[in-house]
XYZ file of C-alpha atoms in Angstrom:
569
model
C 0.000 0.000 0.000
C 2.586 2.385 1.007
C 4.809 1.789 -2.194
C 1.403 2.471 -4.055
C 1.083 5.594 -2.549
C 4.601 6.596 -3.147
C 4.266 5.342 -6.751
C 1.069 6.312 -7.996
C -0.684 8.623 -5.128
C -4.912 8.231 -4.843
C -7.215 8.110 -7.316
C -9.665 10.769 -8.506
C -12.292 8.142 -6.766
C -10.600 7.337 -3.367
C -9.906 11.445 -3.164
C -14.084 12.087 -4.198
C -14.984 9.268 -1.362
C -12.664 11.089 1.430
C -13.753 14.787 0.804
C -17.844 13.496 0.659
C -17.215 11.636 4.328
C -15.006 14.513 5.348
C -17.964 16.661 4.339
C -20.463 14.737 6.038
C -18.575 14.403 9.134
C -17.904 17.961 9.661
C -22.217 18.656 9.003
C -22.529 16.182 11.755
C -19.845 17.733 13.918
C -21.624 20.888 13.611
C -25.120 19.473 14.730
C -24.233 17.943 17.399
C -21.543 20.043 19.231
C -24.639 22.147 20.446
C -24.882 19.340 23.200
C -21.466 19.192 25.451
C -20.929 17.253 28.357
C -18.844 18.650 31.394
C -15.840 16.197 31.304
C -15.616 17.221 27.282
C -15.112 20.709 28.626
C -13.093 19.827 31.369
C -10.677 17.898 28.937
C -10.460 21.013 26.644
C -9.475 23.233 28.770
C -6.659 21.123 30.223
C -5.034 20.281 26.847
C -4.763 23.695 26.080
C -3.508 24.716 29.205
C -1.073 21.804 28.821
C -0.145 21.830 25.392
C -0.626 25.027 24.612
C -3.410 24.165 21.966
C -5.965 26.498 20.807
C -9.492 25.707 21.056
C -11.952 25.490 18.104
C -15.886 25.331 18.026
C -17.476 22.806 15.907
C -18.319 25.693 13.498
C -14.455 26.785 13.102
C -13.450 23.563 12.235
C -15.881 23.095 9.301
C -14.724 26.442 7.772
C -11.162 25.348 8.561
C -12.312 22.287 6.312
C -13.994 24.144 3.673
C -10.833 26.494 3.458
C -8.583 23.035 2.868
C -10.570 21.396 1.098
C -9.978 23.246 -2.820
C -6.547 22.378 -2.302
C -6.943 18.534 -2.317
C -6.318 17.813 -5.570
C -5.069 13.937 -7.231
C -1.508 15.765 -7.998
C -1.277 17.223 -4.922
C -2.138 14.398 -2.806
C 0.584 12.273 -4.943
C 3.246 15.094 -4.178
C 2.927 15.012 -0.686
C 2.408 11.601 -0.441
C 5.834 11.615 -2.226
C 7.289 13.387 0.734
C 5.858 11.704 3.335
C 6.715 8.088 2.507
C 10.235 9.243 0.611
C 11.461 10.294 4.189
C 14.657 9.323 5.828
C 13.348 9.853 9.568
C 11.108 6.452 9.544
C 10.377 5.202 13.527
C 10.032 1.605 13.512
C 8.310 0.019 16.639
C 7.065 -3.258 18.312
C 5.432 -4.103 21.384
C 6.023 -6.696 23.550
C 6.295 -7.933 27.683
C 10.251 -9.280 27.017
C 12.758 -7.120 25.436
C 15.051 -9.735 25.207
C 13.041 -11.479 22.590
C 12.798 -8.239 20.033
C 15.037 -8.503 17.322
C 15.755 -5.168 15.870
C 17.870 -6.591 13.015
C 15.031 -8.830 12.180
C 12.455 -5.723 12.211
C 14.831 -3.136 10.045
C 15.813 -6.153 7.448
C 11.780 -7.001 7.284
C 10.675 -3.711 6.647
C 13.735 -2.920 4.171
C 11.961 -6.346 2.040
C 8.741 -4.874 2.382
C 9.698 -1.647 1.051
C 12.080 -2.847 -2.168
C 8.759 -5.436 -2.857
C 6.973 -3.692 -6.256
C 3.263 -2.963 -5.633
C 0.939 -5.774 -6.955
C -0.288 -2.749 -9.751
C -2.273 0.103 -9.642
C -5.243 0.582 -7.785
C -9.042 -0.604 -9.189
C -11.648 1.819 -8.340
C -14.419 -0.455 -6.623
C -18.052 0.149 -8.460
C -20.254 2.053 -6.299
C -23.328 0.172 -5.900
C -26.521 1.865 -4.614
C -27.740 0.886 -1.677
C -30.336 -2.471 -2.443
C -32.322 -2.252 1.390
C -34.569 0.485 1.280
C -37.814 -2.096 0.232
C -38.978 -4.599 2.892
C -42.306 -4.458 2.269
C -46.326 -2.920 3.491
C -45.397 -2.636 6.683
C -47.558 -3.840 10.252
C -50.181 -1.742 11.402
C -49.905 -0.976 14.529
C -51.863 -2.672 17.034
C -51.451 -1.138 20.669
C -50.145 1.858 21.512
C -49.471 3.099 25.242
C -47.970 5.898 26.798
C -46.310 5.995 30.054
C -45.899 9.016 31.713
C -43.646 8.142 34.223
C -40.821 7.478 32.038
C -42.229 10.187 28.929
C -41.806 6.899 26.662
C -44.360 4.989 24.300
C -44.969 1.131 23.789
C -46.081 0.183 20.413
C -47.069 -3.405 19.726
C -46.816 -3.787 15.699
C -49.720 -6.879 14.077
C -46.821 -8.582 13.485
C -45.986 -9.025 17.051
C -42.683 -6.650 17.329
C -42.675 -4.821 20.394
C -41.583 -1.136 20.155
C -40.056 1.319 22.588
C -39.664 4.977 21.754
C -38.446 7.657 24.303
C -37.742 11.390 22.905
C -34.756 12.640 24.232
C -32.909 15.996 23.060
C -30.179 15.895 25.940
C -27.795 15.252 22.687
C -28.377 16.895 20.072
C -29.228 15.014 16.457
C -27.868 11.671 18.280
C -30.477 8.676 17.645
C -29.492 5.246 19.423
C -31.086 2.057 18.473
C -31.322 -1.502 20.092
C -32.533 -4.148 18.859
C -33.483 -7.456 21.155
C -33.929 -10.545 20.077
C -35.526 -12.488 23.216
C -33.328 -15.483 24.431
C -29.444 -15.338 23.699
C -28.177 -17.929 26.143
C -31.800 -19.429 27.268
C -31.730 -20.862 23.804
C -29.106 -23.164 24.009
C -29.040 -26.149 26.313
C -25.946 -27.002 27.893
C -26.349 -30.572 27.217
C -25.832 -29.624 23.390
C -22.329 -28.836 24.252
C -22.386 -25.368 22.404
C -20.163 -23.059 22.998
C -20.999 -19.402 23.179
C -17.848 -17.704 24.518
C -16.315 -18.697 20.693
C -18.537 -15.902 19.391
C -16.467 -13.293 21.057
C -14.057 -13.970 17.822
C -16.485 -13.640 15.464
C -18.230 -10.887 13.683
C -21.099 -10.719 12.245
C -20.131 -7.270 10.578
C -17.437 -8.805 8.521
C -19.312 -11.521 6.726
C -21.387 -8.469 5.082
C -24.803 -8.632 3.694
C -26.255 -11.295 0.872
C -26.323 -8.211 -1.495
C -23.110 -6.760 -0.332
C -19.676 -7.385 1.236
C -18.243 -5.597 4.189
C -15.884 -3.411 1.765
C -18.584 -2.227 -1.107
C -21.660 -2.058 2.565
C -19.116 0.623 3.903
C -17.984 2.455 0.376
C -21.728 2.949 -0.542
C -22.753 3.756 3.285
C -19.519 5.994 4.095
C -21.289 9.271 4.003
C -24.539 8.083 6.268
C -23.868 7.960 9.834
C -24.549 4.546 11.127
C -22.815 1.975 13.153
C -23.734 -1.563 13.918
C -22.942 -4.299 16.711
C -23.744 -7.750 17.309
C -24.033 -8.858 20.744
C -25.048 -12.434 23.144
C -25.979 -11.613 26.241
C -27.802 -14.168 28.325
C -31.473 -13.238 28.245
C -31.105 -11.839 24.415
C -29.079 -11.353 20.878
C -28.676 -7.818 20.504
C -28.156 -5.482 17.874
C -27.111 -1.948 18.093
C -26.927 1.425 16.337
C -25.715 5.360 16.510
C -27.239 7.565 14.347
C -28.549 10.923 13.120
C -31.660 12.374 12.193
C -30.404 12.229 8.273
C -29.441 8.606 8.278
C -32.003 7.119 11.062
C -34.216 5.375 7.661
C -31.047 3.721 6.645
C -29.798 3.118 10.087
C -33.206 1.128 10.821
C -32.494 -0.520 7.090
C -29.071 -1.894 7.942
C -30.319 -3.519 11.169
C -33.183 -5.275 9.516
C -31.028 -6.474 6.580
C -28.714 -7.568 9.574
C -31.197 -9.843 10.885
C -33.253 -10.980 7.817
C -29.953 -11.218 4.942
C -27.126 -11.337 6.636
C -24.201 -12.099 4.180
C -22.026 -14.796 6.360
C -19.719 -14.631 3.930
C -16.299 -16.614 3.812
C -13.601 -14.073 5.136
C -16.218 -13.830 8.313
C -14.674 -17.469 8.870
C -11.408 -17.552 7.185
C -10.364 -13.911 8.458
C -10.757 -15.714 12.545
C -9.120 -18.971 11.033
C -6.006 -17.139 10.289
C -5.658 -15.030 13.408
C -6.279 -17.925 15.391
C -2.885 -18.689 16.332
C -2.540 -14.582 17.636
C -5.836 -14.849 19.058
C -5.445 -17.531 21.921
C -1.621 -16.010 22.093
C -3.670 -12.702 23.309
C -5.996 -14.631 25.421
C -2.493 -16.566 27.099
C -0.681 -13.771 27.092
C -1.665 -11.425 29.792
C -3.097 -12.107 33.394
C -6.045 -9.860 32.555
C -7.036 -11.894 29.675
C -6.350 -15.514 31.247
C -8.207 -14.870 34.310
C -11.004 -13.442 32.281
C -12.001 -16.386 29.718
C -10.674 -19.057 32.682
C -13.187 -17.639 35.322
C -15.872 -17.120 33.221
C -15.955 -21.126 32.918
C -15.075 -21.720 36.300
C -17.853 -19.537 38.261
C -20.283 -20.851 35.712
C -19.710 -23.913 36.533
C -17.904 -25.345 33.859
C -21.520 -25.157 31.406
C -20.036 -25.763 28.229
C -21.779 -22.343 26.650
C -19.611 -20.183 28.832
C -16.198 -22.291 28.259
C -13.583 -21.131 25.037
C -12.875 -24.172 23.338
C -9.554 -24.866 22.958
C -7.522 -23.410 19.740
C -7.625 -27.182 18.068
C -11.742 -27.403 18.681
C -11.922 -23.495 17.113
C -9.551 -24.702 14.030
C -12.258 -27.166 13.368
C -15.139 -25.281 13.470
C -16.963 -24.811 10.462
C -18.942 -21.791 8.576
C -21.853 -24.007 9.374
C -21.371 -23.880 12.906
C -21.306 -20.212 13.868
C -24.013 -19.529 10.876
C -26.340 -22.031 13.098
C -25.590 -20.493 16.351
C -25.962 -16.837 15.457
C -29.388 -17.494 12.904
C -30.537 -19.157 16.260
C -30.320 -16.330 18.377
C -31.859 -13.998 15.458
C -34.639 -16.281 14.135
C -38.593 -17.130 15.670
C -37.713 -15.476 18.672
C -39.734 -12.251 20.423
C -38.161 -9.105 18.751
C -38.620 -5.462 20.755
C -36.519 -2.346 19.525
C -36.099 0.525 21.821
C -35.213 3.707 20.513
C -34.019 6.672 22.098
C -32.458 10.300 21.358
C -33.369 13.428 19.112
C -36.411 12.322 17.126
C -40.014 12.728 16.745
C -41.703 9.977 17.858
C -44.348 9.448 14.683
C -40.576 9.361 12.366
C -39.387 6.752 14.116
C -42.557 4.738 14.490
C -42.704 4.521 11.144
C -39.131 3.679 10.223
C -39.896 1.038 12.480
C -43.363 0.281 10.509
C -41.648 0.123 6.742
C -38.399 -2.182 8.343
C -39.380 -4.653 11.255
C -42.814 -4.281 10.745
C -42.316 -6.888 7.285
C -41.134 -9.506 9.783
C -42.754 -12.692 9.635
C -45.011 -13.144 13.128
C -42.737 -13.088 16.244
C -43.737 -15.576 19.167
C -44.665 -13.357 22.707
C -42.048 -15.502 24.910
C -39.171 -17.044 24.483
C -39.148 -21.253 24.624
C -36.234 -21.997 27.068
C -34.122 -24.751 26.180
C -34.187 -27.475 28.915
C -31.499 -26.160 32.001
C -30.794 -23.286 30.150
C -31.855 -20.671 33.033
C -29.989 -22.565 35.344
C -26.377 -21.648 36.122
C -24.647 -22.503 39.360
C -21.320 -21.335 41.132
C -19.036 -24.188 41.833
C -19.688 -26.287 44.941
C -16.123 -27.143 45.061
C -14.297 -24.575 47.264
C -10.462 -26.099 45.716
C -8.368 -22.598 44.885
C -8.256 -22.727 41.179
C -4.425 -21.760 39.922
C -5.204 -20.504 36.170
C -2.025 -19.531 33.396
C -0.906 -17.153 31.436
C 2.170 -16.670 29.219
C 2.799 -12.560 30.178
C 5.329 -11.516 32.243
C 6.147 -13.779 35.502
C 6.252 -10.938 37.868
C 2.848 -10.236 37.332
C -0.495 -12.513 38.436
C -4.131 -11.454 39.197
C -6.116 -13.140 42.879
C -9.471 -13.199 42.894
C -11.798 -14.182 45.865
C -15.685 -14.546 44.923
C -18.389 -14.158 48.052
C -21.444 -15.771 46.365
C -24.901 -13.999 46.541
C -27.892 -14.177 44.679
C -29.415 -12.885 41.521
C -30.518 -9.590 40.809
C -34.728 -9.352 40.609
C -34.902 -12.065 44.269
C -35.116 -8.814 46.045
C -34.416 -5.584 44.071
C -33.868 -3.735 47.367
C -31.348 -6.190 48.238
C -29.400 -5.789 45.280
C -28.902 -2.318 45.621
C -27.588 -2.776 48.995
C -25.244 -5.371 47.463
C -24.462 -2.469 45.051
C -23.348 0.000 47.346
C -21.488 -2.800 49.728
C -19.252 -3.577 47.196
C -18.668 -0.251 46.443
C -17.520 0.415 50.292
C -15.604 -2.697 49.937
C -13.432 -1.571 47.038
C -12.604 1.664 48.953
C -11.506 -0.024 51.738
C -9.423 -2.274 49.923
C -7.689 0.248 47.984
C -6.941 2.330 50.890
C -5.950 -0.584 52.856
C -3.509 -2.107 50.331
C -2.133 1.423 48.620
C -2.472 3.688 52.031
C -1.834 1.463 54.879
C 0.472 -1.530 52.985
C 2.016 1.044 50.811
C 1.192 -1.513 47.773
C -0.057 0.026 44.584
C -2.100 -3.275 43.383
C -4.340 -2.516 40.436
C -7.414 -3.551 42.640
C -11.599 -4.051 42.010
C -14.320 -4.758 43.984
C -18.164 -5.345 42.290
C -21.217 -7.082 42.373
C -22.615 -9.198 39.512
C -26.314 -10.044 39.972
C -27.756 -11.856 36.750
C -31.506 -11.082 35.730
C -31.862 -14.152 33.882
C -30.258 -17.325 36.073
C -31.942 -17.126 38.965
C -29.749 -17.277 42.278
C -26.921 -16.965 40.461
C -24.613 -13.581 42.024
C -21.676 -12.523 43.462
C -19.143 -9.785 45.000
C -15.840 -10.350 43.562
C -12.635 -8.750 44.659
C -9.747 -8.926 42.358
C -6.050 -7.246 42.141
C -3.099 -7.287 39.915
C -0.693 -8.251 42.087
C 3.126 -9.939 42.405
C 2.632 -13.767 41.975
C 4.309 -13.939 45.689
C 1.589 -11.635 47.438
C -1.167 -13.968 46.559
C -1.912 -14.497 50.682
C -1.558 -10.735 51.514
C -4.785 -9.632 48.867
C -6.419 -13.279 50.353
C -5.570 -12.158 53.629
C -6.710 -8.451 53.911
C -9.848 -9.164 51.609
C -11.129 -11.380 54.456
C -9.763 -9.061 57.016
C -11.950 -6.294 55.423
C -15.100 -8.624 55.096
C -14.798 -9.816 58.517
C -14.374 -5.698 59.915
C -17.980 -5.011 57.946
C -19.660 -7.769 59.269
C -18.187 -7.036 63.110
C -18.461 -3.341 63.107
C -20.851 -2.259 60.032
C -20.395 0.720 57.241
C -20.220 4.135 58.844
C -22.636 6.780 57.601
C -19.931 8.362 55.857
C -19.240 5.341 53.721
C -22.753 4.992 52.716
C -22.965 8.846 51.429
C -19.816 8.537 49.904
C -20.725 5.187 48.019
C -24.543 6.133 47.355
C -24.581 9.314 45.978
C -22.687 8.648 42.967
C -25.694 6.277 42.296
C -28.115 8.686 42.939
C -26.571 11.440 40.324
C -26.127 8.942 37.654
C -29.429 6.706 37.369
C -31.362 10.197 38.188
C -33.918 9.563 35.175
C -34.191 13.488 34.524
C -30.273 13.384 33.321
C -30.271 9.308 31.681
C -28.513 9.865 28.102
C -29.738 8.081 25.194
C -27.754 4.704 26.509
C -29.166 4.787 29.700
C -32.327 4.859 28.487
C -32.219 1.926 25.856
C -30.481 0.045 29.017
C -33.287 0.669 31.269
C -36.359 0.677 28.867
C -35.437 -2.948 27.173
C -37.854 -5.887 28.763
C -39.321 -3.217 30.988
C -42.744 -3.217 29.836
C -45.032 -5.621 31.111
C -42.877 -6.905 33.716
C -43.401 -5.898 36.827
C -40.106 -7.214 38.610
C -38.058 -5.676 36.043
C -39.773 -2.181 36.815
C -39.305 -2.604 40.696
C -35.860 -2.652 40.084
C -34.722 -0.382 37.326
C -37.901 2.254 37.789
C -37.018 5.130 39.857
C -33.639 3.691 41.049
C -32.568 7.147 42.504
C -35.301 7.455 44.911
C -35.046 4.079 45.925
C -30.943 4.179 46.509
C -32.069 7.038 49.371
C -33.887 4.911 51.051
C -31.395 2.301 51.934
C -29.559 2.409 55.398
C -26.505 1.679 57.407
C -28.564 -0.993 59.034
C -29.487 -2.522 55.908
C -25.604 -2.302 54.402
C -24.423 -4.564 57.850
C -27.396 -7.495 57.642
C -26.483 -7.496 53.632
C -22.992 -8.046 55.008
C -23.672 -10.623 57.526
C -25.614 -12.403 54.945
C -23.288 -12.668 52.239
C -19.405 -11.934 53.579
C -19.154 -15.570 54.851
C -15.434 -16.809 54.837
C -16.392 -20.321 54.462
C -18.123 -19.736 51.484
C -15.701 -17.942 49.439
C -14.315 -19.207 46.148
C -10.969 -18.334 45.280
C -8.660 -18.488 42.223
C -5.038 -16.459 40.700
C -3.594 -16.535 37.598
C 0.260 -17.050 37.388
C 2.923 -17.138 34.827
C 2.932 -20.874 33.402
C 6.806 -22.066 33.614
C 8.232 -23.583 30.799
């Protein structure tokens, strides 16, 4: 590429392409820079105190763009292009936990091969194609509508079954979110089919394209719309997401339905994670963080095969077939609801919603659970697990688990649980960095699942030296044991709560908060005890019910513990 460049410059197409997304970037810029958040200003004003920078507004920078912009010209690009790659003052660099093993010889002579290789030939302009999903079909009609005032949002249910959520919100200016669930994700898989679900996380479903288009020509012909799109498997649903604008919301709403009724699957989805394989599992071996992350996942599930990584010799023999199945599983039959949130009228995005999901074939109301799969257990066995990476041997990760319960068997209790574990974590740090004069990379939190139910925990975790395993261990239960004895002061509970309190206030939620706290909600009155009003209901909790949360839970016999260490060769 770079001996292209230096050869032959850009083409009169790749320069047309840059200067229409440039355009539309700097339109967007502008539209939405009327909205600022305070750590955006804060950040501002420290880099140009220091380094000396000079602040611009949104509108500056667009006519600093349009003032640029005559000068980009094919010859132009090609001289400076010229310059730039002819240079003499090239930094090479690699990365890498052991300098012994970098060989700089080996890195200049590589790069010297790369640059004497000829280019392959000039650049082919890629055919713009027009975009093929703008047709679905009639549309549903839309078959309930109600309004909740509480929230200021409105449920749609569409003949077709798809559930809608739409909640008007101008605290960011032209910014449109989208999420789309599909009902089920992990419920749908039994773990006596042996299926793993963890291999996804190398996968995605971006990359295999559409059936019309592959992932190069989808973004050429969609790289002056602002959209995005993510595919994610969470345990109670497949979810699909989006960030857009007022301008591109229609085809925002079209790429997620061609998502989930044509996606392309296509072969470099597969043979793209085939090839990185090797560097993949290196990454997952190769630091603490990563090691203790995929290993514990397994272990505090229990070993069920849907939360285990296979091996790298199982993922070299998966197939196309395989993750096609899984994924058109998770996407296919299932309930559908699609929450929408940010700066739109509500009638537009209804009927987006109408002339895209609303062709759907009829969606079921509830999910079928595979057999066991809402059942998830901690292990019984108490055995300290000793888990290995391949990252440097001075460094190892302890982790000690206090098993609780699940999120929705007492909402009120979970917040409590919340706000312990916060206390916790400051008392570890300041034990560990202020008292031990250790600067351990430490974490206390609380995971409470609203799917498996009884399944919860408060884990504490640190980055420590492999040799100061039984110091965290140690002070961790000397902590636990202090709450339980002598309770949370009042202090600790402000100091821990009102944090809480500012953020899930509903009359400041952003656009993600919303789609996070309107998704499932309707209907289900659990759900709505504990995400409705969550402010109020953090004021509410006491000292009193912080210490019998503690005496409940912080039980030294019942901890699970684990590290990961440096494997020796």
């Amino acid at each position: 590429m770079v001996n292209r460049l230096k050869a032959e410059g850009v083409t009169a197409g790749e320069l047309a392409e840059f200067i229409a997304v440039s355009d539309a970037q700097m339109e967007n810029l502008v539209r939405t820079h009327k909205t600022r958040f305070g750590f955006d200003i804060a950040e501002d004003i420290l880099s140009g105190l220091i380094y000396d920078n000079v602040f611009e507004t949104a509108t500056q920078l667009r006519a600093d763009w349009a003032r640029v912009k005559p000068a980009l010209t094919v010859a132009g690009v090609k001289a400076k292009a010229g310059i730039i790659f002819n240079s003499d003052n090239i930094l090479l660099s690699r990365e890498g936990e052991d300098k012994a093993v970098l060989d700089e010889t080996a890195l200049v002579a590589a790069f010297a091969e790369a640059e004497a290789t000829p280019d392959a030939g000039p650049a082919v302009e890629a055919a713009s194609l027009a975009w093929p999903y703008t047709q679905f079909g009639p549309g549903s009609r839309v078959e309930q509508k109600t309004r909740d005032d509480t929230l200021s949002y409105t449920h749609y249910v569409l003949e077709n079954g798809v559930r809608v959520n739409i909640r008007p919100n101008s605290l960011v200016k032209n910014q449109i979110l989208v999420k789309v669930r599909f009902e089920g994700g992990y419920l749908l898989f039994s773990p006596q089919e042996q299926i793993s679900l963890a291999q996804l996380a190398f996968y995605d479903l971006q990359s295999g394209g559409l059936g019309k288009m592959s992932q190069s020509q989808l973004g050429k012909t969609l790289s002056t719309r602002s959209v995005t799109f993510d595919y994610d498997l969470e345990d109670d649903a497949a979810v699909m997401t989006g960030d857009t604008t007022r301008d591109s919301f229609a085809t925002q709403m079209q790429l997620l339905m061609a998502y989930t009724v044509d996606p392309g699957f296509r072969p470099e989805m597969f043979e793209n994670v085939r090839g990185l394989l090797g560097s993949m599992y290196q990454q997952v071996r190769g630091t603490p963080g990563m090691a203790m992350g995929f290993a514990s996942s397994a272990w505090l599930s229990g070993n069920d095969p849907r939360y285990v990584l296979p091996d790298e010799a199982q993922m070299q023999q998966r197939t196309p077939r395989d993750i096609e199945a899984i994924i058109r599983r998770t996407i296919t039959g299932v309930p559908v609801e699609i929450t929408i949130a940010g700066d739109i009228r509500e009638e537009a995005a209804l009927e987006q919603v109408r002339r895209t999901f609303g062709n759907l074939p009829k969606v079921p109301d509830k999910v079928t659970v595979a057999p066991g799969a809402d059942k998830v257990r901690l292990p019984a066995d108490r055995t300290p697990q000793v888990f290995h990476h391949e990252g440097r041997p001075d460094q190892s990760i302890s982790l000690v688990v206090f098993p609780t319960t699940d999120a929705l068997a007492n909402p009120a209790d979970t917040r409590g649980m919340r706000i312990l574990a916060e206390i916790f974590n400051a008392r570890l740090e300041e034990d560990l960095r202020q008292r031990q004069g250790l600067t351990y990379d430490t974490y206390v939190g609380l995971t409470a699942s609203e799917t498996m139910k009884g399944y919860g925990y408060i884990a504490a975790q640190g980055t420590i030296p492999p040799d100061k395993d039984a110091i965290f261990y140690d002070t961790v239960l000397k902590i636990a044991a202090d709450i339980v004895g002598k309770g949370v002061t009042a202090a600790e509970l402000e100091r821990a709560r009102n944090p809480m309190i500012q953020y899930l206030n509903d009359d400041t939620k952003n656009n993600e908060d919303w789609y996070r706290t309107l998704g499932g909600l309707f209907g289900n009155p659990v759900l709505w005890d504990y995400r409705v009003s969550e402010f109020r209901k953090y004021t509410s909790i006491t000292q009193g019910d912080i210490n019998t949360l503690a005496r409940r839970w912080l039980k030294p016999e019942a901890v699970l513990r684990a590290r990961a260490v440096r494997e020796e060769p």
